[in-house]
Short mmCIF file of C-alpha atoms in Angstrom, two decimals:
data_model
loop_
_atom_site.label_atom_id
_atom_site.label_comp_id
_atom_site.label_asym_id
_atom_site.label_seq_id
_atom_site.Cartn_x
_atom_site.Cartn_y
_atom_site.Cartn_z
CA UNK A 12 0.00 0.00 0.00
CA UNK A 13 1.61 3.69 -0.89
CA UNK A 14 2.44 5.87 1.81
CA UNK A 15 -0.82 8.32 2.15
CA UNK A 16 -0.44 11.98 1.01
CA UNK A 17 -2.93 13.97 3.11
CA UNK A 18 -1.77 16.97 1.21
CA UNK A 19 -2.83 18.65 -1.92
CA UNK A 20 -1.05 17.97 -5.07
CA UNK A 21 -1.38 20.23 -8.18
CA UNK A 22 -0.59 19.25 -11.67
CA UNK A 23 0.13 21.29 -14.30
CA UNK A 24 -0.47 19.72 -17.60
CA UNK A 25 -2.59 16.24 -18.55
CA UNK A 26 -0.37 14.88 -21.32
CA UNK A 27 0.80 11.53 -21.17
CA UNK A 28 3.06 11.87 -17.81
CA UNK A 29 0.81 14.23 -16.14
CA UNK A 30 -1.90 12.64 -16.61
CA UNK A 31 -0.47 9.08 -15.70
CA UNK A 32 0.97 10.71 -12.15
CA UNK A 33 -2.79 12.19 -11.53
CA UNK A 34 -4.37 8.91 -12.16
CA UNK A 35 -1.77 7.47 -10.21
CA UNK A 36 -1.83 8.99 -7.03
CA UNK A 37 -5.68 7.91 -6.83
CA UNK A 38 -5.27 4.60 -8.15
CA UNK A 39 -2.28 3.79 -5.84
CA UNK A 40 -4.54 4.68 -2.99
CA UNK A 41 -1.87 7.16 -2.20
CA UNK A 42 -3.93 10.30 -2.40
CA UNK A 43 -8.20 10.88 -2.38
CA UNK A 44 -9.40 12.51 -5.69
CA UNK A 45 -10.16 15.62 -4.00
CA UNK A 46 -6.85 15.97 -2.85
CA UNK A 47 -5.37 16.14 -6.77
CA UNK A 48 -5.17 18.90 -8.72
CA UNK A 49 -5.52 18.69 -12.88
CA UNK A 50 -4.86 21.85 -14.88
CA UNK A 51 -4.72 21.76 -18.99
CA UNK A 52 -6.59 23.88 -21.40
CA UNK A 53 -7.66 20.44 -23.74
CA UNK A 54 -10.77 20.15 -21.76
CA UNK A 55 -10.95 16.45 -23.50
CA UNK A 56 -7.91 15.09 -21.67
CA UNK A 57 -9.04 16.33 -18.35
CA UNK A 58 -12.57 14.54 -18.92
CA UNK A 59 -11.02 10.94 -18.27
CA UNK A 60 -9.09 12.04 -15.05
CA UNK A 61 -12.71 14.31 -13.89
CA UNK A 62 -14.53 10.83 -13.77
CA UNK A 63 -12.16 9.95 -11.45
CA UNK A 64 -13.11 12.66 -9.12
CA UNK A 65 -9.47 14.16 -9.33
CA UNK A 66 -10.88 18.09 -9.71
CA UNK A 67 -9.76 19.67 -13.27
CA UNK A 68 -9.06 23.13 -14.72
CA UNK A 69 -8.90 24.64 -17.63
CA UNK A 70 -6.69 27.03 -16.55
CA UNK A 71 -3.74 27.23 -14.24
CA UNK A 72 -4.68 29.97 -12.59
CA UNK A 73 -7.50 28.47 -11.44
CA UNK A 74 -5.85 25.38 -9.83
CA UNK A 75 -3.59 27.71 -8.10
CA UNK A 76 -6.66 29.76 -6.40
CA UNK A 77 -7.58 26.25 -4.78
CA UNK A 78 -4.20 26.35 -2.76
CA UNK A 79 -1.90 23.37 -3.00
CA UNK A 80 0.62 22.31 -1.64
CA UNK A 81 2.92 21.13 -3.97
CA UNK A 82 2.42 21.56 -7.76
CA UNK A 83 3.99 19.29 -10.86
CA UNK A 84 4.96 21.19 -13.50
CA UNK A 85 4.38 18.53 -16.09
CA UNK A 86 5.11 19.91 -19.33
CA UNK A 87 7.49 20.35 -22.26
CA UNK A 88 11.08 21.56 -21.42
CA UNK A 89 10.23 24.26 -24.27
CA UNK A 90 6.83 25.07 -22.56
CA UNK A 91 7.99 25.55 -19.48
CA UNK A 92 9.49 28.85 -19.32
CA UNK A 93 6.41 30.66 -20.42
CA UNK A 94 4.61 28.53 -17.60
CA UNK A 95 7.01 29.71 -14.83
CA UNK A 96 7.30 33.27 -16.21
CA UNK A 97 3.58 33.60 -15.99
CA UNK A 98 2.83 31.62 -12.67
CA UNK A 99 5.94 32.14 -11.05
CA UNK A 100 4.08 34.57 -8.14
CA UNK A 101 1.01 31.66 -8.18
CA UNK A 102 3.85 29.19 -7.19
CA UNK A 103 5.16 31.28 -4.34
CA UNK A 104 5.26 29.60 -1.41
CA UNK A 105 4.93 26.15 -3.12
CA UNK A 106 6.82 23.38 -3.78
CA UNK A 107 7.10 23.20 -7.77
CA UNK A 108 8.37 20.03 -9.26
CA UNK A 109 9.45 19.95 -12.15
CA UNK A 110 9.90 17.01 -14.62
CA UNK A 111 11.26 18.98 -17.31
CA UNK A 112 13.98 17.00 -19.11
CA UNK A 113 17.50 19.32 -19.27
CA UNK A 114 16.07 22.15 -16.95
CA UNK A 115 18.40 22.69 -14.21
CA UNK A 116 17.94 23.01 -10.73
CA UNK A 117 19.16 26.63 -10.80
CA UNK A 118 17.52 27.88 -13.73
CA UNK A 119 13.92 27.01 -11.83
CA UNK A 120 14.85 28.49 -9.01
CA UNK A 121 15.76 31.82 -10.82
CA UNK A 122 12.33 32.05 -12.33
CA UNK A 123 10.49 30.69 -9.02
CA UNK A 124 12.27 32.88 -6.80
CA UNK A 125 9.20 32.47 -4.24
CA UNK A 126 9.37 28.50 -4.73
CA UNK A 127 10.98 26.09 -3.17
CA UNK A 128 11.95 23.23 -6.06
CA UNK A 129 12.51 19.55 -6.21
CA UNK A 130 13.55 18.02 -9.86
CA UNK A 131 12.31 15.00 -10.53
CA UNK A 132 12.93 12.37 -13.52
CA UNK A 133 10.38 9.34 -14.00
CA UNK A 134 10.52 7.01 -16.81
CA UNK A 135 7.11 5.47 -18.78
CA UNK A 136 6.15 2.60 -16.62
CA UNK A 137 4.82 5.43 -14.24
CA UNK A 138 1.59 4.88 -16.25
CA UNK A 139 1.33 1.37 -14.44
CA UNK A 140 2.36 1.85 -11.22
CA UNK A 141 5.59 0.16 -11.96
CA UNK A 142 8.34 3.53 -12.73
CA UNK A 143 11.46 4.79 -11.91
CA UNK A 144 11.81 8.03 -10.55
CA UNK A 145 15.16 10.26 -9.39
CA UNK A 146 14.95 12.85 -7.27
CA UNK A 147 16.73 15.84 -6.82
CA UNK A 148 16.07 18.68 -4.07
CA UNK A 149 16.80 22.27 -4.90
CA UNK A 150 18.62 24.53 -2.48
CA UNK A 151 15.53 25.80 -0.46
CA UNK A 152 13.36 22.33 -0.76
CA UNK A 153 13.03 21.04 3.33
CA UNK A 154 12.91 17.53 4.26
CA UNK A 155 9.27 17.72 4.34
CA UNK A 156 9.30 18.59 0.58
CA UNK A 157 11.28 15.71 -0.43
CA UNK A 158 9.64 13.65 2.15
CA UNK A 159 6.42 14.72 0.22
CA UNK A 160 8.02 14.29 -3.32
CA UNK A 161 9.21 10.77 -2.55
CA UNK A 162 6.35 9.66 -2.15
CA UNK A 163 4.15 10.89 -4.88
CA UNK A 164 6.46 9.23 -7.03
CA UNK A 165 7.05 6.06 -4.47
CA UNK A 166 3.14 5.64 -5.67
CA UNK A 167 3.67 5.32 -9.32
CA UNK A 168 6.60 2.99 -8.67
CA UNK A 169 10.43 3.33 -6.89
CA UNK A 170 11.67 6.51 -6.51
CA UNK A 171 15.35 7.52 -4.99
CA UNK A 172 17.50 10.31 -4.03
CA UNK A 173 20.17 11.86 -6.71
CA UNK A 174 22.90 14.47 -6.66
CA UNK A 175 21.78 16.88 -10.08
CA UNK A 176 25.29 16.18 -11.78
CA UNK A 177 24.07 12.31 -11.88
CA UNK A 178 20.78 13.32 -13.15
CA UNK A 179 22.03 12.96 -17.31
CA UNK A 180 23.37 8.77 -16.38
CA UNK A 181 20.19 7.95 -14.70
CA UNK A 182 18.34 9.57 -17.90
CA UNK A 183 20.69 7.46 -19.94
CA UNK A 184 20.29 4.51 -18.22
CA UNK A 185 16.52 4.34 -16.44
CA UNK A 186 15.32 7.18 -18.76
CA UNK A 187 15.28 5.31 -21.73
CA UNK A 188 15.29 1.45 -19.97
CA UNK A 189 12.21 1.46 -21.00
CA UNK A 190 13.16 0.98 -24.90
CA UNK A 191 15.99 -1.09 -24.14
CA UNK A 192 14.06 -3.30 -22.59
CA UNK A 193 11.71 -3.57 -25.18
CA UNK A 194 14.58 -4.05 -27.28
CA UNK A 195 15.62 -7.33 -25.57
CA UNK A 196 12.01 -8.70 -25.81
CA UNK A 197 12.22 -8.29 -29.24
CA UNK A 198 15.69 -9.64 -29.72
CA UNK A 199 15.20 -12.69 -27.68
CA UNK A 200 11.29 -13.33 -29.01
CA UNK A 201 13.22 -12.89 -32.59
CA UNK A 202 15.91 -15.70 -31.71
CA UNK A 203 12.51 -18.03 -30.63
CA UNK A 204 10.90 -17.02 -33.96
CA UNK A 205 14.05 -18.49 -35.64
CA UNK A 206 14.09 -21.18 -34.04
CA UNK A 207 10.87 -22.44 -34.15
CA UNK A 208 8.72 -20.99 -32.06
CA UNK A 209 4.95 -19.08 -33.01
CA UNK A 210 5.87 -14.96 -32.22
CA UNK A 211 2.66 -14.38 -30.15
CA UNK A 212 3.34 -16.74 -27.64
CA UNK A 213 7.19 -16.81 -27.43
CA UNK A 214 6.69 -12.84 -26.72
CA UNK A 215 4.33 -13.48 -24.55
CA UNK A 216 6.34 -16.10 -22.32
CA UNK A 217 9.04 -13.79 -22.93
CA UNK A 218 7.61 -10.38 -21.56
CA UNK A 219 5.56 -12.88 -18.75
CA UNK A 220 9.79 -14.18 -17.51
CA UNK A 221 11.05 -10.25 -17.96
CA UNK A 222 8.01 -9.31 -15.58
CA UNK A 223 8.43 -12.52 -13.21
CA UNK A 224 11.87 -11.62 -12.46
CA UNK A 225 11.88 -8.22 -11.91
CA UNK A 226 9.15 -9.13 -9.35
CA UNK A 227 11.52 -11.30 -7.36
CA UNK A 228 14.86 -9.45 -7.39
CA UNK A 229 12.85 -6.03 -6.21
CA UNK A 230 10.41 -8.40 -3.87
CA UNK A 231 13.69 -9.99 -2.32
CA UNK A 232 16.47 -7.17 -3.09
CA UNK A 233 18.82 -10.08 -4.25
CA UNK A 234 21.43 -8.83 -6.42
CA UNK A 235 21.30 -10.17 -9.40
CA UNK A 236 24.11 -12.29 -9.83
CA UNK A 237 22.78 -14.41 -6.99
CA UNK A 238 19.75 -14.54 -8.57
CA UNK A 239 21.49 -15.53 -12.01
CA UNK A 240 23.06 -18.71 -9.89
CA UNK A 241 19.80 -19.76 -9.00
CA UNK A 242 18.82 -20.31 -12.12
CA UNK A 243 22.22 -21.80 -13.42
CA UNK A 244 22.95 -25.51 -13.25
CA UNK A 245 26.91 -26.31 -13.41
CA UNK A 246 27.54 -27.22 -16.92
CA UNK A 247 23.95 -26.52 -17.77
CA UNK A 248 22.07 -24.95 -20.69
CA UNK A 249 22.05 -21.62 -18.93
CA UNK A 250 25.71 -21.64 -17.96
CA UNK A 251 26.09 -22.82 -21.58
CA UNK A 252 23.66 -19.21 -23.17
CA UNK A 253 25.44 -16.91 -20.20
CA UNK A 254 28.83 -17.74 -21.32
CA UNK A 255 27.71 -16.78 -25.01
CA UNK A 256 25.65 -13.70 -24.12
CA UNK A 257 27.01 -12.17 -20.86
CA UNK A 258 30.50 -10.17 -22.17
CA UNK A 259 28.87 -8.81 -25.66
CA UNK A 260 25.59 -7.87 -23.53
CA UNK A 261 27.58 -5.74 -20.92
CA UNK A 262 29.34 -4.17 -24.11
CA UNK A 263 26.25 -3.24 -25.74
CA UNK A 264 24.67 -1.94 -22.50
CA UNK A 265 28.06 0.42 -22.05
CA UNK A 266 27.80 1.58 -25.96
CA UNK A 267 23.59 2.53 -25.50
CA UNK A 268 24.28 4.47 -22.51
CA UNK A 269 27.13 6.52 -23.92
CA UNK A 270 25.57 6.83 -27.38
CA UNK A 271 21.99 8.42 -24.72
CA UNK A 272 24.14 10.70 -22.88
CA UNK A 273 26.14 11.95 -25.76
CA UNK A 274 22.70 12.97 -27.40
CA UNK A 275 21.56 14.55 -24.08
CA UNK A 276 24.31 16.83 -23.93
CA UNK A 277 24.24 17.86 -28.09
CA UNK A 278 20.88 18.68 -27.12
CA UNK A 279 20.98 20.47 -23.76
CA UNK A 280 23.52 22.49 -25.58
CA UNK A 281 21.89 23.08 -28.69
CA UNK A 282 18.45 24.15 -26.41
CA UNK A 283 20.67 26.06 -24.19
CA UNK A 284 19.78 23.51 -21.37
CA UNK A 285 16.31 23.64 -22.38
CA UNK A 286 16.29 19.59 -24.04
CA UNK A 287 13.70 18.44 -25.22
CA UNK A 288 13.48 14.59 -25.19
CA UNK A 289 11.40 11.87 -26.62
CA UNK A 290 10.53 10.55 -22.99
#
């Protein structure tokens, strides 16, 4: 069960992230529907979050006259200057939290001079409950504000603690884990396909063992070498694939997550640390 959040949580912008840490918070059990916050001027992607009973506005303006506590700035690293410019005395006093690929700690707390700021980056599966979050608390955030941070995001998933300078490797690496992992579904359901096997159901046994085990290392906090021996009989079939697999995997892995970060800082310079990402 989520820690409960008895306080009130704003959220600036419904689009796919926003609206999947809304509908999270409620459907966590973390927060009560009256207690969330929904601003975004499509009035058609606040309808599906409204049935929920999470409250919605068209404007932002009007979710900061209902007083939160803490508000998620959930929108576009290009968007989001114009957002702070114009709500920046709305958000004093607050806690903003920003998701905003590439926008630095400092640079919100220049425009939200009134604010006290947390940055935070979550990945996809915060849509099912199942993310990854980072979290990173500005100069002026309290303990209570990351206390209060942690767990909005603890409800859509894991969340931890991050210096900002380590912010662009967990991008790299959790950021995108969500392709790469989809990229090893496909590679290994492609190798069954070869082989033999019908494509529905070797993906489907495939992304049924990927969920399965993540289950049990984060249900036991095994690492996962321990985990690997489990499964591993001396001499074995699985010795016999980790042998083949194990030293060109690690390689790969090392090349992805260089090739991600090289790309995140072309584009946080190009932007002028404004990057905007595909995430």
């Amino acid at each position: 069960m989520a820690e409960k959040i008895e306080q009130t949580i704003g959220v600036i912008g419904a689009g796919s992230m926003g609206a999947a840490i809304a509908r999270g918070l409620v459907a966590s059990g973390a927060a009560a529907p009256g207690r969330v916050l929904v601003a975004n001027p499509s009035a058609g992607r606040l309808a599906p979050l409204a049935e929920l009973g999470i409250m919605t506005f068209t404007s932002n303006d009007e979710l900061l006259a209902q007083g939160p506590d803490a508000v998620v700035l959930a929108v576009k690293p290009q968007v989001l200057p114009g957002v702070l410019g114009e709500h920046a005395e709305g958000l004093a006093g607050l806690l903003a939290i920003s998701i905003a690929a590439g926008v630095s700690v400092a640079s919100l707390e220049a425009a939200l001079p009134g604010s006290r700021v947390v940055r935070a980056m979550p990945n996809l599966p915060v849509q099912v409950l199942s993310g990854a979050t980072a979290v990173c608390p500005g100069s002026r955030a309290t303990r209570e504000d990351l206390a209060l941070a942690l767990a909005i995001f603890s409800a859509l998933g894991s969340a931890v603690v991050l210096r900002e300078d380590q912010l662009d490797a967990e991008g790299a690496v959790v950021g995108c884990g969500p392709a790469y992992m989809a990229l090893l579904v496909d590679d290994l359901t492609r190798a069954g396909v070869e082989r033999g096997l019908p494509a529905a159901a070797c993906r489907r046994l495939v992304l049924s063992t990927m969920r399965g085990t993540a289950e049990q290392l984060l249900s036991s906090g095994e690492h996962p070498r321990a985990y690997m021996e489990k499964v591993t009989s001396p001499g074995g079939t699985t010795a016999a694939g980790l042998r083949a697999m194990e030293s060109g995997m690690f390689d790969v892995a090392c090349a992805g997550v260089d090739a991600a970060l090289r790309r995140t800082r072309e584009l946080s310079e190009t932007a002028g640390g404004m990057e905007a990402t595909d995430d």
